[in-house]
mmCIF file of C-alpha atoms in Angstrom:
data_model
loop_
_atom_site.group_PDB
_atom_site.id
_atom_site.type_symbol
_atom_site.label_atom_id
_atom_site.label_comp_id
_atom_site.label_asym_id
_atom_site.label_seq_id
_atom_site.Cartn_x
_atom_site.Cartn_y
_atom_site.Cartn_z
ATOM 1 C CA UNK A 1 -11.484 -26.208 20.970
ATOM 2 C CA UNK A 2 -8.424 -25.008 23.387
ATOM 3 C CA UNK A 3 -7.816 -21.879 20.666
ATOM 4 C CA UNK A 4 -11.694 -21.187 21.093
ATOM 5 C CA UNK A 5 -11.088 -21.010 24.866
ATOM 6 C CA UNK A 6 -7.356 -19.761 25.396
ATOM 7 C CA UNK A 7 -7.565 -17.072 23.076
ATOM 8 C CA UNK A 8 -10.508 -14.968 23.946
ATOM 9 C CA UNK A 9 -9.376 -15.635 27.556
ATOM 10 C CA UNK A 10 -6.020 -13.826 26.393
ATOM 11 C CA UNK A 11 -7.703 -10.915 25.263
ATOM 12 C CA UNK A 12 -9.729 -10.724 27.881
ATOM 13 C CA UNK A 13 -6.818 -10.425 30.213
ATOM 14 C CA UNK A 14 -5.191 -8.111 28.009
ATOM 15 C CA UNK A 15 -8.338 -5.849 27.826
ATOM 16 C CA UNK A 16 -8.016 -6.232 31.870
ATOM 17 C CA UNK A 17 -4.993 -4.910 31.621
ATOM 18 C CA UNK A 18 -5.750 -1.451 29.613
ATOM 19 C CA UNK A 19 -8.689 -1.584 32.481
ATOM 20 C CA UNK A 20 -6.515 -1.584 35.205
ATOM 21 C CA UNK A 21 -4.695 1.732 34.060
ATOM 22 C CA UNK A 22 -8.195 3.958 33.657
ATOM 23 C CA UNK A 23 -10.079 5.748 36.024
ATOM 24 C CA UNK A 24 -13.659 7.170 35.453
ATOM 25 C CA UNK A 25 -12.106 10.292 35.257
ATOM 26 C CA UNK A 26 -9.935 8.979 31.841
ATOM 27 C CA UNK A 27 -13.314 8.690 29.980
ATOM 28 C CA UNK A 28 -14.423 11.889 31.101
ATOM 29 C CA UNK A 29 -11.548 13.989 29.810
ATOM 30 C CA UNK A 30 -12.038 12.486 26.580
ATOM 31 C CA UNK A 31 -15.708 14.048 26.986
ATOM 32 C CA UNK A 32 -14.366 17.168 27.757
ATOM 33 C CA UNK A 33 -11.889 17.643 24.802
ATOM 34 C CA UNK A 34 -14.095 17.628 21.712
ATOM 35 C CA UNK A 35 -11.435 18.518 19.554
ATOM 36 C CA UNK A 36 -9.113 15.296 21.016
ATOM 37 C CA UNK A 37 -12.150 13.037 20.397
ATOM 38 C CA UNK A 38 -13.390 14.334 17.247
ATOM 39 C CA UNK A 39 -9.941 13.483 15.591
ATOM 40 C CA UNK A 40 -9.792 10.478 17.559
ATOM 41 C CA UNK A 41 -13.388 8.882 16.393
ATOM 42 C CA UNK A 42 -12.894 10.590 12.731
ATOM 43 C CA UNK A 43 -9.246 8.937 12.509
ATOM 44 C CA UNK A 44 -10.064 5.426 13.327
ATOM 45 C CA UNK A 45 -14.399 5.323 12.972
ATOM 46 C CA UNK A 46 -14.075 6.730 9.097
ATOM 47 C CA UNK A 47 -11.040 7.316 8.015
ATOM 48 C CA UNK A 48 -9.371 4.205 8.820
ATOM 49 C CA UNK A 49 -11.851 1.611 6.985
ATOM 50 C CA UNK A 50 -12.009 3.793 4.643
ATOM 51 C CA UNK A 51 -8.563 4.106 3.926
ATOM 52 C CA UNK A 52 -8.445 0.247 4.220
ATOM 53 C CA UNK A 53 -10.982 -0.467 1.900
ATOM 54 C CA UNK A 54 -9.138 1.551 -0.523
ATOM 55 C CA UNK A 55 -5.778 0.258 -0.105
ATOM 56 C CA UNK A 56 -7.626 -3.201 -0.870
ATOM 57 C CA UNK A 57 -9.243 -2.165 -4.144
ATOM 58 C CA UNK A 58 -4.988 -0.837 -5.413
ATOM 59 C CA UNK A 59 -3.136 -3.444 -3.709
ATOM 60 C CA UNK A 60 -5.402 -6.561 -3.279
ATOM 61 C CA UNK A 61 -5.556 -7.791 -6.670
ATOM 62 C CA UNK A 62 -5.492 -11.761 -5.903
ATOM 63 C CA UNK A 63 -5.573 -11.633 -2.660
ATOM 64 C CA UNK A 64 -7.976 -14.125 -1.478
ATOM 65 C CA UNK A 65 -11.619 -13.134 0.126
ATOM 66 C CA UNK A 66 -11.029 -14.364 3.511
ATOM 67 C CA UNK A 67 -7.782 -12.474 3.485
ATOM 68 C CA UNK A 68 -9.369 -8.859 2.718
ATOM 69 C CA UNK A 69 -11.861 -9.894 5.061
ATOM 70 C CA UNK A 70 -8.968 -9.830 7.827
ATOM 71 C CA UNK A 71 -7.392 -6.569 6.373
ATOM 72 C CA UNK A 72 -11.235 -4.414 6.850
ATOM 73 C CA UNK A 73 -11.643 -6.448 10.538
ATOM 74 C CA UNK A 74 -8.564 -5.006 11.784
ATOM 75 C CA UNK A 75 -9.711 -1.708 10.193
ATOM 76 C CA UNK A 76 -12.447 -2.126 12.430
ATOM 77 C CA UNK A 77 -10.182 -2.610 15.634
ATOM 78 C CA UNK A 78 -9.689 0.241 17.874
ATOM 79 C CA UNK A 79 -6.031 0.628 19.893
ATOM 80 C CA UNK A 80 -5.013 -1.192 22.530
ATOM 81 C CA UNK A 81 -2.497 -1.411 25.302
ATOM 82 C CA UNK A 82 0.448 -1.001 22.438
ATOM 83 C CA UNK A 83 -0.557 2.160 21.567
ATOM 84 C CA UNK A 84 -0.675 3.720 25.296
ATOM 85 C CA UNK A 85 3.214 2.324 25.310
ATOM 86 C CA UNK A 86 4.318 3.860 22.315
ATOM 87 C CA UNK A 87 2.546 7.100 23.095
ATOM 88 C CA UNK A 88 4.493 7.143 26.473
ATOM 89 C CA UNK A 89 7.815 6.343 24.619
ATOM 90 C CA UNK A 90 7.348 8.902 22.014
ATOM 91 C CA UNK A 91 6.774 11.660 25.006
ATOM 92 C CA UNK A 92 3.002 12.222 23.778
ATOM 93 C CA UNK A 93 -0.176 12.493 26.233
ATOM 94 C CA UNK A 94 -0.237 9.402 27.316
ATOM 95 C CA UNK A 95 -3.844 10.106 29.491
ATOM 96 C CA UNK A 96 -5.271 11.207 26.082
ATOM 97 C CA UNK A 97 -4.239 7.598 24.763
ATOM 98 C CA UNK A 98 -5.188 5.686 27.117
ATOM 99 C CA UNK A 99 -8.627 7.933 27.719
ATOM 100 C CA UNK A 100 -9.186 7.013 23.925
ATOM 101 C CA UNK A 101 -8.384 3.459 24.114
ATOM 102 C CA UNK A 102 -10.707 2.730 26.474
ATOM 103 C CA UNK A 103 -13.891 4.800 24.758
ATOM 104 C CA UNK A 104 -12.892 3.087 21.972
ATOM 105 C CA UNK A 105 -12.488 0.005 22.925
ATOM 106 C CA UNK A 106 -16.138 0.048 24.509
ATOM 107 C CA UNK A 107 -17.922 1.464 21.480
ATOM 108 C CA UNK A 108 -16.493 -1.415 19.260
ATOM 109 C CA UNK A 109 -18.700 -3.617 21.333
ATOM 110 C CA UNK A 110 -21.179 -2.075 19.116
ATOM 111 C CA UNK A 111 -19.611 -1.449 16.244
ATOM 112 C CA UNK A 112 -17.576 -4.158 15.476
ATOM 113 C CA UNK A 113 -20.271 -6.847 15.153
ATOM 114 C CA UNK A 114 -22.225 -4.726 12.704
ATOM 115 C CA UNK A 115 -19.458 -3.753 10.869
ATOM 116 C CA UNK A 116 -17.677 -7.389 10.780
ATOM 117 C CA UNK A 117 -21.383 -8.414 9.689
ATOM 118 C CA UNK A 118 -21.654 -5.878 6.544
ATOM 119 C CA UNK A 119 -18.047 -7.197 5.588
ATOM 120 C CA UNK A 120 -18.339 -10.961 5.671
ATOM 121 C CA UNK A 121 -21.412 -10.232 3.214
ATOM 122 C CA UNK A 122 -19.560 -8.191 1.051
ATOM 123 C CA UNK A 123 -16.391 -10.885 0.622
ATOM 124 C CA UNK A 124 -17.680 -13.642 1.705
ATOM 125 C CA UNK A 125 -21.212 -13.911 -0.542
ATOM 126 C CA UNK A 126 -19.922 -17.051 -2.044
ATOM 127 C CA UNK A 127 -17.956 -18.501 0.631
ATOM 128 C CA UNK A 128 -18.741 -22.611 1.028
ATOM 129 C CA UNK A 129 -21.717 -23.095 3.321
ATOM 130 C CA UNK A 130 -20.118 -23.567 7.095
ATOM 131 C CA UNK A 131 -17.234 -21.736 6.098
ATOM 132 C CA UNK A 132 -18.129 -18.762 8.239
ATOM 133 C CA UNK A 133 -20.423 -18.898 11.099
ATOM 134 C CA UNK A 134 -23.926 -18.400 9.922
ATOM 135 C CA UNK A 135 -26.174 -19.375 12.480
ATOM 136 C CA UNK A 136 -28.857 -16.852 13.116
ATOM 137 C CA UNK A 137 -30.889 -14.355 11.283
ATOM 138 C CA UNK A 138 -29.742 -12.143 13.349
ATOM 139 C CA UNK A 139 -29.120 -9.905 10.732
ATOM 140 C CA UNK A 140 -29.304 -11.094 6.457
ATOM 141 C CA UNK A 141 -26.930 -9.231 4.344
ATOM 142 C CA UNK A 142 -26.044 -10.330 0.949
ATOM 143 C CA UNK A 143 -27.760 -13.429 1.257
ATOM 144 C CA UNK A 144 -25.263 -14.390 4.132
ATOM 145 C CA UNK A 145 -26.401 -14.339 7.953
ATOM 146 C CA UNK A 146 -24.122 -13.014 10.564
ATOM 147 C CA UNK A 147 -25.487 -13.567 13.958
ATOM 148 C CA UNK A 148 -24.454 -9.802 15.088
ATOM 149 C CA UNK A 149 -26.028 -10.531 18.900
ATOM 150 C CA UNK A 150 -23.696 -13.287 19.543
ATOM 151 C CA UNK A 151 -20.542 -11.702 18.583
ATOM 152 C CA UNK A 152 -21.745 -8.314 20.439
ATOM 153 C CA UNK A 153 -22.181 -10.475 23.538
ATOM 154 C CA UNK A 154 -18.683 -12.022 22.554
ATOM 155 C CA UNK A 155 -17.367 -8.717 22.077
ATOM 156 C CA UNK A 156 -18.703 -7.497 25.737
ATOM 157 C CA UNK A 157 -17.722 -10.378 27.562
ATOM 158 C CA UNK A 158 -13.890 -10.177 26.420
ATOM 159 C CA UNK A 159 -13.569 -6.597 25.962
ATOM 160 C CA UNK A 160 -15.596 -4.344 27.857
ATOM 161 C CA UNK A 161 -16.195 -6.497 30.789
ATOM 162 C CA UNK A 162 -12.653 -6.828 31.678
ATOM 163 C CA UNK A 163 -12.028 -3.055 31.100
ATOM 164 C CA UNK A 164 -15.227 -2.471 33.541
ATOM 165 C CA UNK A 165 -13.544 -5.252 36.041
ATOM 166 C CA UNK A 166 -9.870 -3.399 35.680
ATOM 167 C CA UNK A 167 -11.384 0.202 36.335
ATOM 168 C CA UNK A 168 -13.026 -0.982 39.141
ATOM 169 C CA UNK A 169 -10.334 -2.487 40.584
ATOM 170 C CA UNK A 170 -8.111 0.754 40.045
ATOM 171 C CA UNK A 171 -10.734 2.362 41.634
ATOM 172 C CA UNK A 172 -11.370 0.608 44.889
ATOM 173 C CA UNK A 173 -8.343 -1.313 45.767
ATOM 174 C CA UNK A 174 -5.678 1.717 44.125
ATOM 175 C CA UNK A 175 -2.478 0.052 45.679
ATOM 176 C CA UNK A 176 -3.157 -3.406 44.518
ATOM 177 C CA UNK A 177 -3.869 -2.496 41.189
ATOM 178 C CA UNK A 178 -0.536 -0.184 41.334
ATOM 179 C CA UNK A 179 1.474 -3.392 42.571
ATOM 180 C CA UNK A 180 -0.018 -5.309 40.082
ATOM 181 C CA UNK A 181 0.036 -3.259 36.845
ATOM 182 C CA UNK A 182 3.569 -3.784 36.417
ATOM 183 C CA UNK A 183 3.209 -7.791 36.230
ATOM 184 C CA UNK A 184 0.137 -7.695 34.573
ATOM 185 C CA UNK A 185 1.073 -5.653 31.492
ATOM 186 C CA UNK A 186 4.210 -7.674 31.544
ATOM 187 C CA UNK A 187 1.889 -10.885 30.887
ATOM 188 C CA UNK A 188 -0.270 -8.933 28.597
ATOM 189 C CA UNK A 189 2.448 -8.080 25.838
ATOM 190 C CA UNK A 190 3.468 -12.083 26.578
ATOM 191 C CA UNK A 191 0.214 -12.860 25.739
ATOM 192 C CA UNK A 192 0.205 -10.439 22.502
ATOM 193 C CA UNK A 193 3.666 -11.774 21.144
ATOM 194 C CA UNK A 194 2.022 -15.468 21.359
ATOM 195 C CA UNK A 195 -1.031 -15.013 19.816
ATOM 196 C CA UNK A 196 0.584 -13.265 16.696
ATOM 197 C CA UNK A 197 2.969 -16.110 16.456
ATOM 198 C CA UNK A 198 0.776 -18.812 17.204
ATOM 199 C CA UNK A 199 -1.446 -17.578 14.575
ATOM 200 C CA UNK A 200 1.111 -17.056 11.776
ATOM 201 C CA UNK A 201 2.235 -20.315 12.447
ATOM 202 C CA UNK A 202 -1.000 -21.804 12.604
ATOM 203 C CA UNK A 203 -1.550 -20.703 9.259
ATOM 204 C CA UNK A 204 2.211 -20.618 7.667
ATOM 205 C CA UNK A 205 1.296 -21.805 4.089
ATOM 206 C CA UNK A 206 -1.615 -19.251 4.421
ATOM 207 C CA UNK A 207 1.408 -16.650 5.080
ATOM 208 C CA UNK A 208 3.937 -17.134 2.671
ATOM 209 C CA UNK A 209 1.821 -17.461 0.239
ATOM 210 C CA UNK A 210 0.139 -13.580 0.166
ATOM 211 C CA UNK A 211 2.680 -12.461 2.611
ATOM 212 C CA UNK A 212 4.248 -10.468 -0.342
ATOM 213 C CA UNK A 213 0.729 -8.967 -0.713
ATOM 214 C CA UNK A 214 -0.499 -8.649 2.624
ATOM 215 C CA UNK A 215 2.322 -7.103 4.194
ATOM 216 C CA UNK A 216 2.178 -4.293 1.682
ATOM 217 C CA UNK A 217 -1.509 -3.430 2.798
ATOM 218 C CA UNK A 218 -0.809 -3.487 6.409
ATOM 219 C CA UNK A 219 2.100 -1.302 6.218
ATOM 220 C CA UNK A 220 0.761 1.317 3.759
ATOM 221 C CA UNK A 221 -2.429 1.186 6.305
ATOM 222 C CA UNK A 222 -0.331 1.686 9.458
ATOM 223 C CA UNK A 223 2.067 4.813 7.664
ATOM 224 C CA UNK A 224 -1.107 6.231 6.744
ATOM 225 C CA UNK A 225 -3.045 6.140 9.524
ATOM 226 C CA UNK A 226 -0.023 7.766 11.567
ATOM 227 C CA UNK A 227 -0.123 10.665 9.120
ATOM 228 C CA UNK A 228 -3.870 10.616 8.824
ATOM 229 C CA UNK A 229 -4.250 10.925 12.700
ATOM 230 C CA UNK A 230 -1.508 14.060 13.256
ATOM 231 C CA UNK A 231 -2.498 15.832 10.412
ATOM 232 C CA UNK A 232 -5.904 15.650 11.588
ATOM 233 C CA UNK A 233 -5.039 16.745 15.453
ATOM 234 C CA UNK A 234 -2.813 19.426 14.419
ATOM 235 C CA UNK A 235 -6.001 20.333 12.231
ATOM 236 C CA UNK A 236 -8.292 20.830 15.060
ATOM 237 C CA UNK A 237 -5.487 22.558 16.740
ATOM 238 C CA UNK A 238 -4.072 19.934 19.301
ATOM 239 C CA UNK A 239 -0.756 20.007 20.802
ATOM 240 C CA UNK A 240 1.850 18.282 20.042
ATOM 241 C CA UNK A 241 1.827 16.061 22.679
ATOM 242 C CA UNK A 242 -1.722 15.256 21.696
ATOM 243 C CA UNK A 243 -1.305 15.020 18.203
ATOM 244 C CA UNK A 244 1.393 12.517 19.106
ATOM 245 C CA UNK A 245 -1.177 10.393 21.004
ATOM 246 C CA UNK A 246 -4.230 10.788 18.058
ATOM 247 C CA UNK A 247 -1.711 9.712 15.604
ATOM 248 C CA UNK A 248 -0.560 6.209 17.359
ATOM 249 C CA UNK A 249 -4.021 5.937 18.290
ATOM 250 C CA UNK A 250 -5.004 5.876 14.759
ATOM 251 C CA UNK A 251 -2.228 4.031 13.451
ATOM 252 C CA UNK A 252 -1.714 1.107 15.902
ATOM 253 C CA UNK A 253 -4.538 -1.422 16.044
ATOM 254 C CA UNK A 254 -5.316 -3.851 19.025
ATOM 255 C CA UNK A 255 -4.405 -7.014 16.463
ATOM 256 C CA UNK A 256 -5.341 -8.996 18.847
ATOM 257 C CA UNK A 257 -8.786 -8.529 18.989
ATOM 258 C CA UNK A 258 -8.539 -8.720 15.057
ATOM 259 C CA UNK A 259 -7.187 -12.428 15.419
ATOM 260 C CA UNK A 260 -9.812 -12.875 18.239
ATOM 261 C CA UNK A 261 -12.963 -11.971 16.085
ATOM 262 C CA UNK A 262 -11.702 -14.082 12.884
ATOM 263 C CA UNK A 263 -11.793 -16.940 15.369
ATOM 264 C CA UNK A 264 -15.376 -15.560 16.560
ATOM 265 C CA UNK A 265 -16.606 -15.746 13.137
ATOM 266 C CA UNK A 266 -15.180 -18.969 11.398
ATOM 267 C CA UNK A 267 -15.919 -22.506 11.945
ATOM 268 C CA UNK A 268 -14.587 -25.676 10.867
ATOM 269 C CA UNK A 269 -11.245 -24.476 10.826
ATOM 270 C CA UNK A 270 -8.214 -26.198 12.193
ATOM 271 C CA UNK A 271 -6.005 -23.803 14.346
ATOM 272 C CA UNK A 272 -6.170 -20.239 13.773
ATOM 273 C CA UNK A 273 -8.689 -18.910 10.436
ATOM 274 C CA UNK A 274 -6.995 -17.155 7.429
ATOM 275 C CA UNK A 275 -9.143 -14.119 8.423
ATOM 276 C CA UNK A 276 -6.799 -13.798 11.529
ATOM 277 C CA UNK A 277 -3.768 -13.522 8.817
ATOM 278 C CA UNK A 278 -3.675 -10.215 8.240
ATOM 279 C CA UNK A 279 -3.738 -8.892 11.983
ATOM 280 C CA UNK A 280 -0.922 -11.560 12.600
ATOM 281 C CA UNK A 281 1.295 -9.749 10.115
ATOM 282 C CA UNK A 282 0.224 -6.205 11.125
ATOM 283 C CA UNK A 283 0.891 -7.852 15.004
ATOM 284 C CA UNK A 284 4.543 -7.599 13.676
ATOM 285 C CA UNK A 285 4.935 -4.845 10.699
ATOM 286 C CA UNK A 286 3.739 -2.245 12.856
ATOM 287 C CA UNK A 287 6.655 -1.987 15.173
ATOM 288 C CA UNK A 288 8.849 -1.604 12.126
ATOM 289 C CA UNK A 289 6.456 0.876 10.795
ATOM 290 C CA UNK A 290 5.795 2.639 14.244
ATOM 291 C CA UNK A 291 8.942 2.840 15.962
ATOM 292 C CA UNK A 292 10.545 5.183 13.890
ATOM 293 C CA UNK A 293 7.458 6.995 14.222
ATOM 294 C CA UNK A 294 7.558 7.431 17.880
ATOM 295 C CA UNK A 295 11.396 7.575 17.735
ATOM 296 C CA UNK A 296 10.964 10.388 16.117
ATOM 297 C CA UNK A 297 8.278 12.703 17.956
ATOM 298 C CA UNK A 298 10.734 11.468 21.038
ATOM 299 C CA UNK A 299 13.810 13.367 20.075
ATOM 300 C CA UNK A 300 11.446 16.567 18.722
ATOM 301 C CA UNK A 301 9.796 16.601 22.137
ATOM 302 C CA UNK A 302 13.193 16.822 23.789
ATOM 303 C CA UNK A 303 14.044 19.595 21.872
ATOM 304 C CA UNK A 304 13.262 23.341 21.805
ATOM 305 C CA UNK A 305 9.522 23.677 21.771
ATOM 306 C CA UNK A 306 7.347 25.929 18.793
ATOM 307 C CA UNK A 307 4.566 28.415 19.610
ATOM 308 C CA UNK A 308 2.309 25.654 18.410
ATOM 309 C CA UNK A 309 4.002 22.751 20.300
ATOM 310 C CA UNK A 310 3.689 23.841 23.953
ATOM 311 C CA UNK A 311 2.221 21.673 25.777
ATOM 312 C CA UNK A 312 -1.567 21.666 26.686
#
């Protein structure tokens, strides 16, 4: 009962958070750049699960239902605050990362319970009745019923509602939500680091057992999703800087809403669900993945810039 409360109240202030740092006008940049959001929706809305799904069919041999479950949810995640950080740190454009964050983070109200739907029916089929929460014929897929209305009005109530609340804020009281940001991020990545642990160590024997499997998924998924999402931008002719910012867009995923809707869907379970498992791990392998990353596009941004890198 107090992990069904505290945590969705954790994303929700997280989700506040990446609210309080977007104006009106972030969302209508992203409108305004088809190229930027093109890459940015192609990048994490196809290429991503698909790339997931795949690494799950060469690398998930044994791995246990529930557990690719978790891998294609937090396929299904967009970015979060993380990646607006990381974009800043590796000198990328950091309003094109946060713009895309926040469009994407409100169309996964939509897309994530239909999505999350179509995969608990395609790993879950012949999961134990009351395994999974299966209350409503919402929707009937594979014999297994997903009620997809509940977890969208989940979905709006912790995402996109604190995202409207933080915008709003920024908007009409400017200098408290400039005082504020600093604190509040501060207790947003707080928040992050103790949901990841808290659900690895809710489910420990759960981890070391596919840990030697799982973590190979997540970090083939993150590497290739950061070369995925550049190679795409520089594709459609994006900067640098933006390319930068498409690429840790599409290769950092907000893991905590991946914990968040395993929670959403399962029942019955003490502490934290196995589904969460996998965006636990990734909550940690992606720094050792990213960093580098980001390390990287730092040092060539302080150097001498190309014909094709100047900035946009």
């Amino acid at each position: 009962m107090l992990l069904s409360v505290v945590l969705p109240l954790a994303l929700a202030f997280i989700m506040f958070s990446l609210g309080l740092g977007l104006t009106v006008q972030d969302f209508v940049r992203v409108i305004r750049r088809p190229a930027a959001l093109a890459a940015g929706l192609g990048a994490q809305m196809l290429a991503l699960p698909l790339i997931a799904w795949a690494l799950i069919a060469l690398l998930g041999q044994g791995l246990p239902q529930e557990l690719k479950l978790g891998v294609m949810i937090l396929a299904f995640c967009p970015g979060g605050v993380t990646s607006n950080i990381m974009t800043r740190f590796a000198r990328g454009d950091v309003a094109l990362s946060v713009s895309l964050t926040g469009v994407m983070s409100l169309l996964s109200v939509l897309t994530m319970p239909l999505l999350a739907a179509w995969a608990v029916a395609r790993f879950l089929t012949n999961a134990p009745e009351g395994a999974v929460f299966l209350s409503s014929a919402a929707a009937g897929l594979g014999g297994v019923e997903v009620d997809v209305t509940s977890l969208g009005l989940a979905m709006f109530l912790i995402t996109a509602l604190p995202v409207a609340v933080g915008v709003l804020i920024r908007r009409y009281l400017t200098g408290l939500a400039e005082r504020a940001s600093g604190v509040v991020y501060a207790v947003a990545t707080v928040l992050f680091v103790v949901i990841v642990v808290g659900a690895l160590a809710a489910n420990w024997e759960v981890f070391v057992a596919n840990v030697g499997t799982l973590a190979p998924i997540v970090i083939a998924l993150n590497i290739v999703m950061l070369a995925v999402g550049y190679a795409l931008a520089r594709a459609l002719r994006l900067d640098a800087a933006g390319s930068t910012a498409i690429a840790i867009e599409a290769g950092v995923q907000n893991g905590t809403l991946g914990i968040t809707v395993g929670q959403l869907i399962s029942v019955g379970v003490t502490g934290l669900p196995p589904i969460a498992v996998p965006s636990g791990i990734y909550g940690i392998t992606m720094y050792a993945v990213t960093l580098p990353f980001v390390a990287f596009r730092h040092l060539r941004a302080r150097g001498p810039l190309s014909a094709t890198d100047s900035p946009g």
